[in-house]
CSV table of C-alpha atoms and ligand atoms in Angstrom, one decimal:
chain,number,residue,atom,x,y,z
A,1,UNK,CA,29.1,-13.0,-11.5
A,2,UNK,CA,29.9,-12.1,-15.3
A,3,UNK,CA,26.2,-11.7,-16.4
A,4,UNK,CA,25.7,-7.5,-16.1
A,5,UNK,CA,21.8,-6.8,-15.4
A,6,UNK,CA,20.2,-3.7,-16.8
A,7,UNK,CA,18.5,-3.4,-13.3
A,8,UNK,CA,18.8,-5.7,-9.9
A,9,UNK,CA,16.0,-4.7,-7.9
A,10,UNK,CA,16.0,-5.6,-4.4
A,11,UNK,CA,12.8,-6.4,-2.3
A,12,UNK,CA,10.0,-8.1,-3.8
A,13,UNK,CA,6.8,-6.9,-2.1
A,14,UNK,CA,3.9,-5.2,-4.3
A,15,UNK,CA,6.8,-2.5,-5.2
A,16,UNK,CA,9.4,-4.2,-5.9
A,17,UNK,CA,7.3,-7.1,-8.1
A,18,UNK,CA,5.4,-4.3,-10.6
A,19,UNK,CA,8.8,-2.8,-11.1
A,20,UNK,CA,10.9,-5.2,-12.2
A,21,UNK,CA,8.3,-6.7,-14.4
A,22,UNK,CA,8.1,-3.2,-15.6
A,23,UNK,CA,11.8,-3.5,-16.2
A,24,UNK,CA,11.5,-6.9,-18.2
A,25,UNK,CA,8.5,-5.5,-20.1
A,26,UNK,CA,11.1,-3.0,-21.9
A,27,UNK,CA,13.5,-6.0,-22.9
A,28,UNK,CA,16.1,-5.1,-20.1
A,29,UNK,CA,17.7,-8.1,-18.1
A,30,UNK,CA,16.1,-7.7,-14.4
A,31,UNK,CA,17.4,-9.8,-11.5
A,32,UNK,CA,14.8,-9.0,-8.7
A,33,UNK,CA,15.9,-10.4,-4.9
A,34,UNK,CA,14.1,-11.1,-1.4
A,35,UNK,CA,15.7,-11.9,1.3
A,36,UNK,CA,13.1,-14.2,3.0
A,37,UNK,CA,11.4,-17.5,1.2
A,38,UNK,CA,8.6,-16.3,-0.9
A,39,UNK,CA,5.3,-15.8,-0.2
A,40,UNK,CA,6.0,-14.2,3.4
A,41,UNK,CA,4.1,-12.3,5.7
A,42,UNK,CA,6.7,-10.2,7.5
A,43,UNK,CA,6.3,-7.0,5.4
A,44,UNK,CA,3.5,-4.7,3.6
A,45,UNK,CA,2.2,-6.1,1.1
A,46,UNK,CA,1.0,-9.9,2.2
A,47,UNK,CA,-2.7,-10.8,3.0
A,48,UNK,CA,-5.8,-11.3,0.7
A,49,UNK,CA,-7.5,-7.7,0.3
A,50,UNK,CA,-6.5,-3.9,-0.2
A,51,UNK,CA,-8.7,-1.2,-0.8
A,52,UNK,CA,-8.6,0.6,-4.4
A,53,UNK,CA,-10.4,3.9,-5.0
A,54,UNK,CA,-9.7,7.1,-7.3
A,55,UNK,CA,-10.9,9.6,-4.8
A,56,UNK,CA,-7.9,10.9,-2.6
A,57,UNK,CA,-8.9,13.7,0.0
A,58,UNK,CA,-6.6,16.4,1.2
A,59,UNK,CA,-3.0,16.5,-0.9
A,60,UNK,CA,-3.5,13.3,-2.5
A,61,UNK,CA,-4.5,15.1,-5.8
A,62,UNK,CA,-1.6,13.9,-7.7
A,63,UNK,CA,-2.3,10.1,-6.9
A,64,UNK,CA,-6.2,11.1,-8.3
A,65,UNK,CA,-4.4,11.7,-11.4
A,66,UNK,CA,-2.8,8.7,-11.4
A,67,UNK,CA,-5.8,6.3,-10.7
A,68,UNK,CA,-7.1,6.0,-13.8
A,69,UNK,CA,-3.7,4.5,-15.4
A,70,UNK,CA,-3.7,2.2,-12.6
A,71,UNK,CA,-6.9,0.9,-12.8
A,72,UNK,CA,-6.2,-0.1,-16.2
A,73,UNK,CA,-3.4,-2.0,-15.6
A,74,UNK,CA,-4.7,-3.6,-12.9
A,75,UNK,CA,-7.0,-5.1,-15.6
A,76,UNK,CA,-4.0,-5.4,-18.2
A,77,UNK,CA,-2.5,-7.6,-15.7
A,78,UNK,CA,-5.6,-9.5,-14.5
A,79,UNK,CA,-5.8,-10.2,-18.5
A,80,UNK,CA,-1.9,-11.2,-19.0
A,81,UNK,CA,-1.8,-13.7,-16.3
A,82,UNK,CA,-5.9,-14.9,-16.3
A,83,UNK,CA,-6.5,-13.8,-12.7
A,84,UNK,CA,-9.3,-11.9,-11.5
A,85,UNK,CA,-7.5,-9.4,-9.0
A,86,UNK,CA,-10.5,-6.7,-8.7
A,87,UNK,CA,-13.8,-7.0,-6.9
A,88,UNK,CA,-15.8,-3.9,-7.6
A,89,UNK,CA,-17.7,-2.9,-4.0
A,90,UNK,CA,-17.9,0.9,-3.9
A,91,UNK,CA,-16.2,2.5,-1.5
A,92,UNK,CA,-18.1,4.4,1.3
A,93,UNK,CA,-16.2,7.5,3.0
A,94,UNK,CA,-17.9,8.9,6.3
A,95,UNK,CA,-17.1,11.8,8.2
A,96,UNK,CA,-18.6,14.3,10.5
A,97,UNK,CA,-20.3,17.2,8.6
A,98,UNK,CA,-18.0,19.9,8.3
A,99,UNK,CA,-15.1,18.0,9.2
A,100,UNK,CA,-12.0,18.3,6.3
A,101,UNK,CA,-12.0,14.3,5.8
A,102,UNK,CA,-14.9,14.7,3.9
A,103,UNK,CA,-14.9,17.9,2.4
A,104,UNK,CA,-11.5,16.6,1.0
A,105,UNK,CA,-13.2,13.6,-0.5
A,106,UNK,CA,-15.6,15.7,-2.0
A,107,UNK,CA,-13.7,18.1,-3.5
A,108,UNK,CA,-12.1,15.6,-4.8
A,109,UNK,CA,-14.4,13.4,-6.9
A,110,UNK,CA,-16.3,17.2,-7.8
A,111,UNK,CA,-12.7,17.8,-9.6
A,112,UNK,CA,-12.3,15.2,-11.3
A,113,UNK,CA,-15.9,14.9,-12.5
A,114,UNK,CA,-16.3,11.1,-10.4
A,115,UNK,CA,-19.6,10.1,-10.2
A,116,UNK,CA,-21.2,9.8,-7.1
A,117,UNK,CA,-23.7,9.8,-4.0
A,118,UNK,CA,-23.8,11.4,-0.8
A,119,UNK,CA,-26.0,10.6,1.7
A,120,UNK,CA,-27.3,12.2,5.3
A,121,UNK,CA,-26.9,10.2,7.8
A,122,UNK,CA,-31.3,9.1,7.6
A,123,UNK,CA,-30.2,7.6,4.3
A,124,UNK,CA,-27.1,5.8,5.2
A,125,UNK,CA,-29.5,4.2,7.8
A,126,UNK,CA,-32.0,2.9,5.6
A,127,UNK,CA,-29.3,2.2,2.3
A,128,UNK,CA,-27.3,0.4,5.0
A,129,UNK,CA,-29.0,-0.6,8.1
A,130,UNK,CA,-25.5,-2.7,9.2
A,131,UNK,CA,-23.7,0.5,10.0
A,132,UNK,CA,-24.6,2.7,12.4
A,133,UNK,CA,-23.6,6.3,12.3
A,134,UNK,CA,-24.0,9.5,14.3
A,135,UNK,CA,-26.6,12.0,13.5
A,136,UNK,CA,-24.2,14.3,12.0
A,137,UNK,CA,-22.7,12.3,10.0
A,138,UNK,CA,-22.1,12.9,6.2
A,139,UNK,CA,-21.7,9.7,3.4
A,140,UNK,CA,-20.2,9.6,-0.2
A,141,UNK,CA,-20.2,6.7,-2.3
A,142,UNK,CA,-17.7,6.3,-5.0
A,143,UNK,CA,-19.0,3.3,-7.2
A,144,UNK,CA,-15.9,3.1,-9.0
A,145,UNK,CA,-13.4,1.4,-6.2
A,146,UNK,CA,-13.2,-1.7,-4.3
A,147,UNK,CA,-10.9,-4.5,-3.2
A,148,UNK,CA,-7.9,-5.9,-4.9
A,149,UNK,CA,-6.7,-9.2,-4.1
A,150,UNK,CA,-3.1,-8.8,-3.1
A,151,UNK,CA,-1.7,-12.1,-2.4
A,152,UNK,CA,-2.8,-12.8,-6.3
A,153,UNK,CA,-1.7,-9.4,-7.1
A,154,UNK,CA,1.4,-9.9,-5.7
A,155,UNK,CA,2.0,-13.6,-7.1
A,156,UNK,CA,0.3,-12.0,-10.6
A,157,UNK,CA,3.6,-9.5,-11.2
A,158,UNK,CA,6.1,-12.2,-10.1
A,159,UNK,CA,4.5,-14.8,-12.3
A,160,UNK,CA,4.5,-12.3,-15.4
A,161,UNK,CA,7.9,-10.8,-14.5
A,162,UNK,CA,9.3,-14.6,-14.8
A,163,UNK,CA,7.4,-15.7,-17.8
A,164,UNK,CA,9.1,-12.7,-19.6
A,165,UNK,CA,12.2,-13.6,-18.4
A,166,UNK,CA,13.6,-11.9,-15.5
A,167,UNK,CA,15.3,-13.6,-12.3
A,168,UNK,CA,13.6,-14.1,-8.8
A,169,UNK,CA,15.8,-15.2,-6.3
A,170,UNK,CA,14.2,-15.8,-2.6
A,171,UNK,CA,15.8,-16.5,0.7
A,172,UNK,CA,18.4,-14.1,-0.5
A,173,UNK,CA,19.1,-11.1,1.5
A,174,UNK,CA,21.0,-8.3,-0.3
A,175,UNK,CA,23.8,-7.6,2.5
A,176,UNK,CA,26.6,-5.1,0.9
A,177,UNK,CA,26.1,-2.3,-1.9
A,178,UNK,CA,29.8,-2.1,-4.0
A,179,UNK,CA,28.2,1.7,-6.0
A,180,UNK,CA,30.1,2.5,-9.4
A,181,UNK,CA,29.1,2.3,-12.7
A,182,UNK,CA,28.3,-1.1,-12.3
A,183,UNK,CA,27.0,-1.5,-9.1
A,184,UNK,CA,27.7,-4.8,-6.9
A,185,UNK,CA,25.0,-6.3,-4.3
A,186,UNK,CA,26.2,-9.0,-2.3
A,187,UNK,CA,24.1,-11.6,-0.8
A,188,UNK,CA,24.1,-14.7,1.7
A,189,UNK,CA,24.5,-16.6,-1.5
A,190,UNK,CA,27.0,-14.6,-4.1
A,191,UNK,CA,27.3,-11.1,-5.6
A,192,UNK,CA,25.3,-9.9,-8.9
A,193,UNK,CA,26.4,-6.7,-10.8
A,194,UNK,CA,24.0,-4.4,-12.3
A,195,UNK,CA,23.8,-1.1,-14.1
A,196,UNK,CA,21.2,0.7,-12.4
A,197,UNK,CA,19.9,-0.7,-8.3
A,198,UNK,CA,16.4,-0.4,-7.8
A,199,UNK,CA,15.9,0.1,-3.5
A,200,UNK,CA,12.7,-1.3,-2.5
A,201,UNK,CA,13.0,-3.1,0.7
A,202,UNK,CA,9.3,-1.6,2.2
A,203,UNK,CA,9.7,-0.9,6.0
A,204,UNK,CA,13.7,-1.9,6.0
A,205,UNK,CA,14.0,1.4,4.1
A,206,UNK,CA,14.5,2.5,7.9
A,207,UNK,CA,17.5,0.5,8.0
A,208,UNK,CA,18.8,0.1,4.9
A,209,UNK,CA,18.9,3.8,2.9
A,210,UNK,CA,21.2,5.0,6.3
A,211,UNK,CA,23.4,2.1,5.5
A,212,UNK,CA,23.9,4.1,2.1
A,213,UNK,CA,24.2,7.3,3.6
A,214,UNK,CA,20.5,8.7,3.0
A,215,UNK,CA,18.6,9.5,6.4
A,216,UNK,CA,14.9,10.2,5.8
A,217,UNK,CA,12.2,10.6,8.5
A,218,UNK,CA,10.4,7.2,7.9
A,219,UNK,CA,9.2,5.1,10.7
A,220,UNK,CA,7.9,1.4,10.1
A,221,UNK,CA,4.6,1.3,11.9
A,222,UNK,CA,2.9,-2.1,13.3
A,223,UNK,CA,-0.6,-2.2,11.8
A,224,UNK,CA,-3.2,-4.7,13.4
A,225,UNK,CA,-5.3,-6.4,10.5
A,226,UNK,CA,-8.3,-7.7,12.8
A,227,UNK,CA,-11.3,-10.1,11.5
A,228,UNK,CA,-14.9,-9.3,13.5
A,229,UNK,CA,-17.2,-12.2,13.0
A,230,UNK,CA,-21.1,-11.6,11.9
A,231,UNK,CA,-23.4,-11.9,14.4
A,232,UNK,CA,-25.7,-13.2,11.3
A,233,UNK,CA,-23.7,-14.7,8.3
A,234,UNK,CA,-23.8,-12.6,5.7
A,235,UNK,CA,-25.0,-9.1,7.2
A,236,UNK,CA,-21.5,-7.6,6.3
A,237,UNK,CA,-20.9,-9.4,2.8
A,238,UNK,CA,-19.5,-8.5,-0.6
A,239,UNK,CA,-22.6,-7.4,-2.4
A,240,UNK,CA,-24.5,-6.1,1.1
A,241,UNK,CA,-22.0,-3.6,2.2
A,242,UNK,CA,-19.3,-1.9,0.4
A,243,UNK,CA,-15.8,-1.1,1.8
A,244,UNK,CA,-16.0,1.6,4.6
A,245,UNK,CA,-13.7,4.2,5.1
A,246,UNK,CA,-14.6,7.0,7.9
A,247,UNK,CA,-12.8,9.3,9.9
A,248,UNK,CA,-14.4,11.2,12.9
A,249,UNK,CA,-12.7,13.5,14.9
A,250,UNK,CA,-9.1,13.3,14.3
A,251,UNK,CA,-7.0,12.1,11.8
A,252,UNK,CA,-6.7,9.2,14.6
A,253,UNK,CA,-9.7,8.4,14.1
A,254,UNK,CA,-9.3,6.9,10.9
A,255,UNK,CA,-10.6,3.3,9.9
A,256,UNK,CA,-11.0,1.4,6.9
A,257,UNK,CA,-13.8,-2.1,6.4
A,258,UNK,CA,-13.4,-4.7,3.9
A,259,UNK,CA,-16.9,-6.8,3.4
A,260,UNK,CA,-16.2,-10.3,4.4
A,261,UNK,CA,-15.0,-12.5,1.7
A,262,UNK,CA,-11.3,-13.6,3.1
A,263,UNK,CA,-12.6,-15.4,5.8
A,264,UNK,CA,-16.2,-16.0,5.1
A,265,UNK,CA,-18.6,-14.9,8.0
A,266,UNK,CA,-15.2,-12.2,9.2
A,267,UNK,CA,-15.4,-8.5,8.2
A,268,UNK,CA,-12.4,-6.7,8.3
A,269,UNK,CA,-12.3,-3.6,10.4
A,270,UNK,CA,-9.1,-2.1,11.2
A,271,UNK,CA,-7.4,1.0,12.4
A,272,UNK,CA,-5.0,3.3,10.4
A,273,UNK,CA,-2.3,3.6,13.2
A,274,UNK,CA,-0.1,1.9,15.3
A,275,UNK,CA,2.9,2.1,17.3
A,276,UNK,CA,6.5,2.4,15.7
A,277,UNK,CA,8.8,-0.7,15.4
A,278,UNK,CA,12.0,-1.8,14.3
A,279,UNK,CA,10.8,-4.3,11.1
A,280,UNK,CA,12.8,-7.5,12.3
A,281,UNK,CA,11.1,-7.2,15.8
A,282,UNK,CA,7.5,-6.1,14.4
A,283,UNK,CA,5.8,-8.0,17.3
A,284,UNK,CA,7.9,-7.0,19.6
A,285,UNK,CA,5.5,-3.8,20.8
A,286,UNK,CA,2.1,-3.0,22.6
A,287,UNK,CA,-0.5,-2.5,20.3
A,288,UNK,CA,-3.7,-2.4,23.1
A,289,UNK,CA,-4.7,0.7,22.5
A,290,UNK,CA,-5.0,0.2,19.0
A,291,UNK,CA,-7.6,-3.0,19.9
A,292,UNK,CA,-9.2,-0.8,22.6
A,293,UNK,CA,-10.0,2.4,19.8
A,294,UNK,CA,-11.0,-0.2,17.2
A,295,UNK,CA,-13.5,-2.7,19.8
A,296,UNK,CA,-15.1,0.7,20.8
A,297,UNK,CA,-15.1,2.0,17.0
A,298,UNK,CA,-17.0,-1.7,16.3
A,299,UNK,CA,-19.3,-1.2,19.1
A,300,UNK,CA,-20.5,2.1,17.7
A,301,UNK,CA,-20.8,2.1,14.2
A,302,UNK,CA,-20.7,-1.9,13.6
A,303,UNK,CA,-24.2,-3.4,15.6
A,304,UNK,CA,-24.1,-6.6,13.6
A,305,UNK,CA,-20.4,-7.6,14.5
A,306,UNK,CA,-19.3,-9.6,17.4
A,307,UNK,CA,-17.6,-7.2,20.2
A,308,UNK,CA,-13.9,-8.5,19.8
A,309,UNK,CA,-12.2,-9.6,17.2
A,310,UNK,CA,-12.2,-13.0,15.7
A,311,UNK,CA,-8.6,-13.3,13.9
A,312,UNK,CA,-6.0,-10.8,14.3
A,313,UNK,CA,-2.7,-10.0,11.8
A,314,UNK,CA,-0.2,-8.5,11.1
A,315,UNK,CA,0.9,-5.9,8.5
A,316,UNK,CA,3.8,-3.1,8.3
A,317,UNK,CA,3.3,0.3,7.1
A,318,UNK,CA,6.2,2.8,6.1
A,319,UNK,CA,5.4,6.2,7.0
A,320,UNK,CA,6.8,9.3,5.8
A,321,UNK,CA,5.7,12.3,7.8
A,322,UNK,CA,3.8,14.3,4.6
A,323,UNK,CA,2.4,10.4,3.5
A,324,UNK,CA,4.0,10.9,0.3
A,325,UNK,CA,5.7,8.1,-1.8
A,326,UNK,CA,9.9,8.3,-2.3
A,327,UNK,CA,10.5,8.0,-5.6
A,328,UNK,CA,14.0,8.9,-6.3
A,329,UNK,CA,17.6,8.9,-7.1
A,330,UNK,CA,20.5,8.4,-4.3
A,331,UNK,CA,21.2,11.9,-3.6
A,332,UNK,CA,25.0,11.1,-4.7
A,333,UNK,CA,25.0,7.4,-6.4
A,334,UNK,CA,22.6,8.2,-9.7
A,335,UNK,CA,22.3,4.3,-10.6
A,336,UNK,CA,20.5,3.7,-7.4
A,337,UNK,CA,17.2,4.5,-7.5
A,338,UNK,CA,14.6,4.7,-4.4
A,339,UNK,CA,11.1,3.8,-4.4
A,340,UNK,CA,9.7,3.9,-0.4
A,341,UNK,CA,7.8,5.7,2.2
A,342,UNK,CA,4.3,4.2,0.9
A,343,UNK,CA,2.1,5.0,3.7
A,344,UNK,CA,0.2,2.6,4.6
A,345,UNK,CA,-1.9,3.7,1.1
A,346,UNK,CA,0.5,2.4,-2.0
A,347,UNK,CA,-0.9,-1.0,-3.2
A,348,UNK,CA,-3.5,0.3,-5.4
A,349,UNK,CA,-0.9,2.6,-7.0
A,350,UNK,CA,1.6,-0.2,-7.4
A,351,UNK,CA,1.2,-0.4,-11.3
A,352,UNK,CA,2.1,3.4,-11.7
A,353,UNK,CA,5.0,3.3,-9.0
A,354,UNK,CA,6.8,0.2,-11.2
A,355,UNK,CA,6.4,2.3,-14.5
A,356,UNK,CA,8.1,5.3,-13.1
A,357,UNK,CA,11.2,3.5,-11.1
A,358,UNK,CA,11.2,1.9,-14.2
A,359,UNK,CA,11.3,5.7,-16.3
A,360,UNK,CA,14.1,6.5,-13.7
A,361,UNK,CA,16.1,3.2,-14.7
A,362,UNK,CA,15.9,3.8,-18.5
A,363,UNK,CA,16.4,8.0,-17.7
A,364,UNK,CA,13.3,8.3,-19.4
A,365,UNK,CA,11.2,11.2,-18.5
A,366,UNK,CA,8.9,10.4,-15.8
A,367,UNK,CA,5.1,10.5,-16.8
A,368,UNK,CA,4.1,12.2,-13.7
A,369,UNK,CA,5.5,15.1,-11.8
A,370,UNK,CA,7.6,13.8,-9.3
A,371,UNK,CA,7.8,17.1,-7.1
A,372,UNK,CA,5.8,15.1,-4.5
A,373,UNK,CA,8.2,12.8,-4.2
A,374,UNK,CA,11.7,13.5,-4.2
A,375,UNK,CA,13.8,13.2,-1.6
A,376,UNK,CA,15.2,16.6,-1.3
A,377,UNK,CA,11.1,17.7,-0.1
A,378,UNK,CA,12.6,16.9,3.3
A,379,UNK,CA,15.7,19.1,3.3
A,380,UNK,CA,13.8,21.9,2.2
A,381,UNK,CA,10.3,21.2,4.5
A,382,UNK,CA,9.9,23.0,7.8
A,383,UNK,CA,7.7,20.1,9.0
A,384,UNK,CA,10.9,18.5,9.7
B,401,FAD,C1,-2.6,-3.6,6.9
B,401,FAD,C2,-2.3,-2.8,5.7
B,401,FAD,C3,-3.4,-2.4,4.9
B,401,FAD,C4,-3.1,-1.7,3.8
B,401,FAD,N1,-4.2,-1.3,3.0
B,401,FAD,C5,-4.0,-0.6,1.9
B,401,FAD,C6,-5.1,-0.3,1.0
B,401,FAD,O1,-6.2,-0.6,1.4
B,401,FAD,N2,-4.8,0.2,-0.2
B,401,FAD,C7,-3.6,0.5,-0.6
B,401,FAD,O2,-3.4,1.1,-1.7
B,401,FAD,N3,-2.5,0.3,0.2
B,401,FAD,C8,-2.7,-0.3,1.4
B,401,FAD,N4,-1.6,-0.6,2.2
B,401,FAD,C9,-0.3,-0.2,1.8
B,401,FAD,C10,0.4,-1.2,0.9
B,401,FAD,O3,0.1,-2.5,1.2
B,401,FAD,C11,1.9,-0.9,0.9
B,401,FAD,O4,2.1,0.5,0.5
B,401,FAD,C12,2.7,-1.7,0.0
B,401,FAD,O5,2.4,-3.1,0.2
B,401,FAD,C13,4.2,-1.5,0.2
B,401,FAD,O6,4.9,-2.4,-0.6
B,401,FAD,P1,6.5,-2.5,-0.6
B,401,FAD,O7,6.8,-3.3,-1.8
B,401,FAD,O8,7.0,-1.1,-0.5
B,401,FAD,O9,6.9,-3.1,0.8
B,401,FAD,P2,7.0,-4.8,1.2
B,401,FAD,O10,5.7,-5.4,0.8
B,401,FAD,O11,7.3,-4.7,2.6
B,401,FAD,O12,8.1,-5.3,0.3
B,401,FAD,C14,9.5,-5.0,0.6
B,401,FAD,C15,10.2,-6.3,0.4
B,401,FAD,O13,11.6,-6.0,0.5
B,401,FAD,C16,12.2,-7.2,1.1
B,401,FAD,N5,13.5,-6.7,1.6
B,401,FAD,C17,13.8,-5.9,2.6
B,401,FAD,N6,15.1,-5.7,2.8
B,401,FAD,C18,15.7,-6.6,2.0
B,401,FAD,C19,17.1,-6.9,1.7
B,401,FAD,N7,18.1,-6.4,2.4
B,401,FAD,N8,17.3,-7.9,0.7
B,401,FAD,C20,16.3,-8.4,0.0
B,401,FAD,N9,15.0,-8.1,0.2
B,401,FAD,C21,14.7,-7.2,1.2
B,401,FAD,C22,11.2,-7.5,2.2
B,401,FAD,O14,11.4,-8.8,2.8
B,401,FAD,C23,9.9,-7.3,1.5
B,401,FAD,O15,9.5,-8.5,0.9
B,401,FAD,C24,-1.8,-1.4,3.4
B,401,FAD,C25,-0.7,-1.8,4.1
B,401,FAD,C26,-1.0,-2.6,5.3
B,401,FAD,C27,0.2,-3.0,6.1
C-alpha cells in the first residue's frame, strides 16, 4: 500500500495491455489489473485473428490518419518481443454499386493516395472464383491490410510491459475507486494508490463509468465468431483468398471473412451485429437470427463453404452510438482517464489508443485531435 504508481490501469484486454506498456515505456511505475485469470475469453479482445486495414469508409477519416503509425508499431512490437503478429492478405471490400459502403471506401483510399484495385463483379469472378457476388456488385482491393494475430498481440504487450518493469496482477477485480490526488482502487485482494487511473474495462464500461458517475450510451453487444468448414481443403486459405469485408443493403448487412488459418480447413465468416447483453451474462441471450442472416449470407456469396457453421465463439463488442472511440478525462475527477466505446473496430488501432491514454496520463498534448472522442460529443449530439 505505500508504493504510489504513476498510473494503475485497470483491465487488461488489447487497450488496457498497449497502454500501460506505453506508460512503462516513459519510465513511469504502471501497475496494470484484470479481474479474471489471464488469458480469458470473456471480453473483446481474445481469439487468434482481427482484421487490420488503413482504409476506413464513412467518418472514420481520423482513424485513416492514424493507420500508418499503427502499422508501424505493430512491427516495432513484433521486433521487441520476436513475434510475428501480421499476416499481410489484402483486404477485399464489396458493396452494391452506388451503395455508400463503397463509395466511402473509395473515397477513402483516393484521399489518402492508397494504392489499389477495383473490380466489376466479371472480374471478382474469375480473380476469385470462391466468392460469389451479385451482378451489381462493386470490389476494391487494398493490398496493404490483413490479419493480426491477437492472442500474440495481446500476450506481445503484456510480455513487453513486464520485461520493462511494470506490474500485472490477474484474478484481481478492481471493486471501489477512493478519487483524490492520489487515487485508491481496491481489489478482492488489497488496495493500490496511484496518481493518475487509467479506465479500461472493455464492455464493463456499461457498468463501471455509472459507478463513477459518468452515463454514456454504450451497450455491450454479443458477437457470434463462427468457423465454416471448406467443402475442399484449401479453397478459402491464406494466400487463395484475402479477408472479405462486404456490406449490401443495409448497414445490417455488414460481414467480415478471415481466410482459414486458425483452424485449418475453417474460414471465418461472421456478422457485425448482435443482440445487447449485460457482459457477466454474455450468453445469456438469443442470437438466431444472427446465425439465420449469416447461414443465408454463406449460401449466397460463399459456394465452397459447408451450409452451417463448424465452430462457433464468442466475442463482445462495446458500441457507442456514432462508433467512435472514448478517449477521455472523468468529466469531474481529472486523474481518471477513460479509454472505451471501441466498436467492435479498435484492435488494429490499439498501438495509437495506448500512446494517447498514455499523452493524457503525462498531460502531454495528444498527437491526434481528440474532438472525435471526447465524452462531452454526447451532451452536445442530437443523435442522443
Ligand atoms: C468478434 C470480434 C471481432 C473483432 N474484429 C475486429 C477487427 O477485425 N479489427 C479490429 O480492429 N477490431 C476488431 N474488434 C474489436 C476489438 O477486438 C476491440 O475493440 C478490442 O479488443 C477492445 O479491447 P478492450 O481492451 O477495450 O476490451 P477487453 O478486451 O474486453 O478488455 C477489457 C478488460 O477489462 C477487464 N475488466 C473489466 N472490468 C474490470 C474490473 N472491474 N477490474 C479489473 N479488470 C476489469 C476485463 O476482464 C477485460 O479483460 C473485434 C471484436 C470482436 C468481439
Amino acid at each position: 500500500m505505500d508504493q504510489v504508481y504513476d498510473a494503475i490501469v485497470v483491465g487488461a484486454g488489447i487497450m488496457g495491455c498497449s497502454t500501460a506498456y506505453n506508460i512503462i515505456k516513459t519510465g513511469q511505475r504502471a501497475l496494470l489489473l484484470e479481474q479474471f485469470p489471464l488469458p480469458h475469453t470473456r471480453g473483446s479482445s481474445h481469439g487468434q485473428s482481427r482484421i487490420i486495414r488503413k482504409a476506413y469508409g464513412g467518418e472514420g477519416d481520423h482513424y485513416t490518419k492514424m493507420m500508418p503509425e499503427a502499422f508501424k508499431k505493430w512491427a516495432a512490437l513484433e521486433q521487441e518481443t520476436g513475434t510475428t503478429l501480421f499476416k499481410q492478405t489484402g483486404i477485399l471490400f464489396c458493396g452494391s454499386e452506388g451503395e455508400s459502403f463503397i463509395k466511402d471506401v473509395l473515397k477513402s483510399l483516393h484521399k489518402h493516395s492508397m494504392p489499389f484495385t477495383s473490380l466489376d463483379s466479371c472480374a471478382l469472378g474469375k480473380k476469385y472464383p470462391m466468392l460469389r457476388y451479385p451482378m451489381d456488385t462493386v470490389a476494391v482491393e487494398d493490398p496493404s491490410g490483413g490479419i493480426l494475430f491477437s492472442d500474440k498481440s495481446l500476450a506481445a504487450f503484456q510480455k513487453a510491459f513486464i520485461n520493462h518493469g511494470g506490474v500485472l496482477l490477474d484474478n484481481e477485480p478492481m471493486l471501489d475507486v477512493y478519487p483524490g490526488d492520489i487515487v485508491t482502487v481496491k481489489t478482492n485482494k488489497g488496495s493500490y494508490r496511484g496518481r493518475n487511473l487509467v479506465l479500461t474495462v472493455g464492455p464493463w464500461a456499461t457498468k463501471v463509468l455509472p459507478s463513477l458517475g459518468v452515463h454514456l450510451p454504450l451497450k455491450a453487444v454479443h458477437v457470434n465468431v463462427f468457423y465454416w468448414k471448406e467443402k475442399v481443403r484449401g479453397t478459402y486459405s491464406v494466400g487463395k483468398c484475402p479477408v472479405v469485408i462486404q456490406e449490401h443493403g443495409d448497414r445490417h448487412d455488414h460481414f467480415y471473412g478471415i481466410p482459414s488459418f486458425e483452424y485449418p480447413g475453417l474460414y471465418k465468416f461472421c456478422c457485425h451485429h448482435g443482440p445487447e447483453i449485460d457482459p457477466d451474462r454474455r450468453d445469456d441471450v438469443d442470437t438466431s437470427w444472427v446465425l439465420e442472416k449469416t447461414k443465408a449470407c454463406v449460401a449466397n456469396n460463399f459456394p465452397l463453404l459447408e451450409p452451417t457453421p463448424a465452430i462457433r465463439e464468442t466475442c463482445i463488442y462495446t458500441l457507442a452510438p456514432d462508433h467512435n472511440f472514448i478517449l477521455d478525462r472523468h468529466p469531474t475527477m481529472s486523474n481518471v482517464i477513460i479509454g472505451a466505446g471501441f466498436s467492435g473496430h479498435g484492435f488494429k488501432l490499439a498501438p495509437v489508443v495506448g500512446k494517447l491514454l498514455c499523452e493524457l496520463v503525462m498531460n502531454k498534448t495528444p498527437s491526434y485531435d481528440m474532438s472525435p472522442f471526447r465524452i462531452d460529443r454526447f451532451y452536445k449530439s442530437s443523435k442522443l
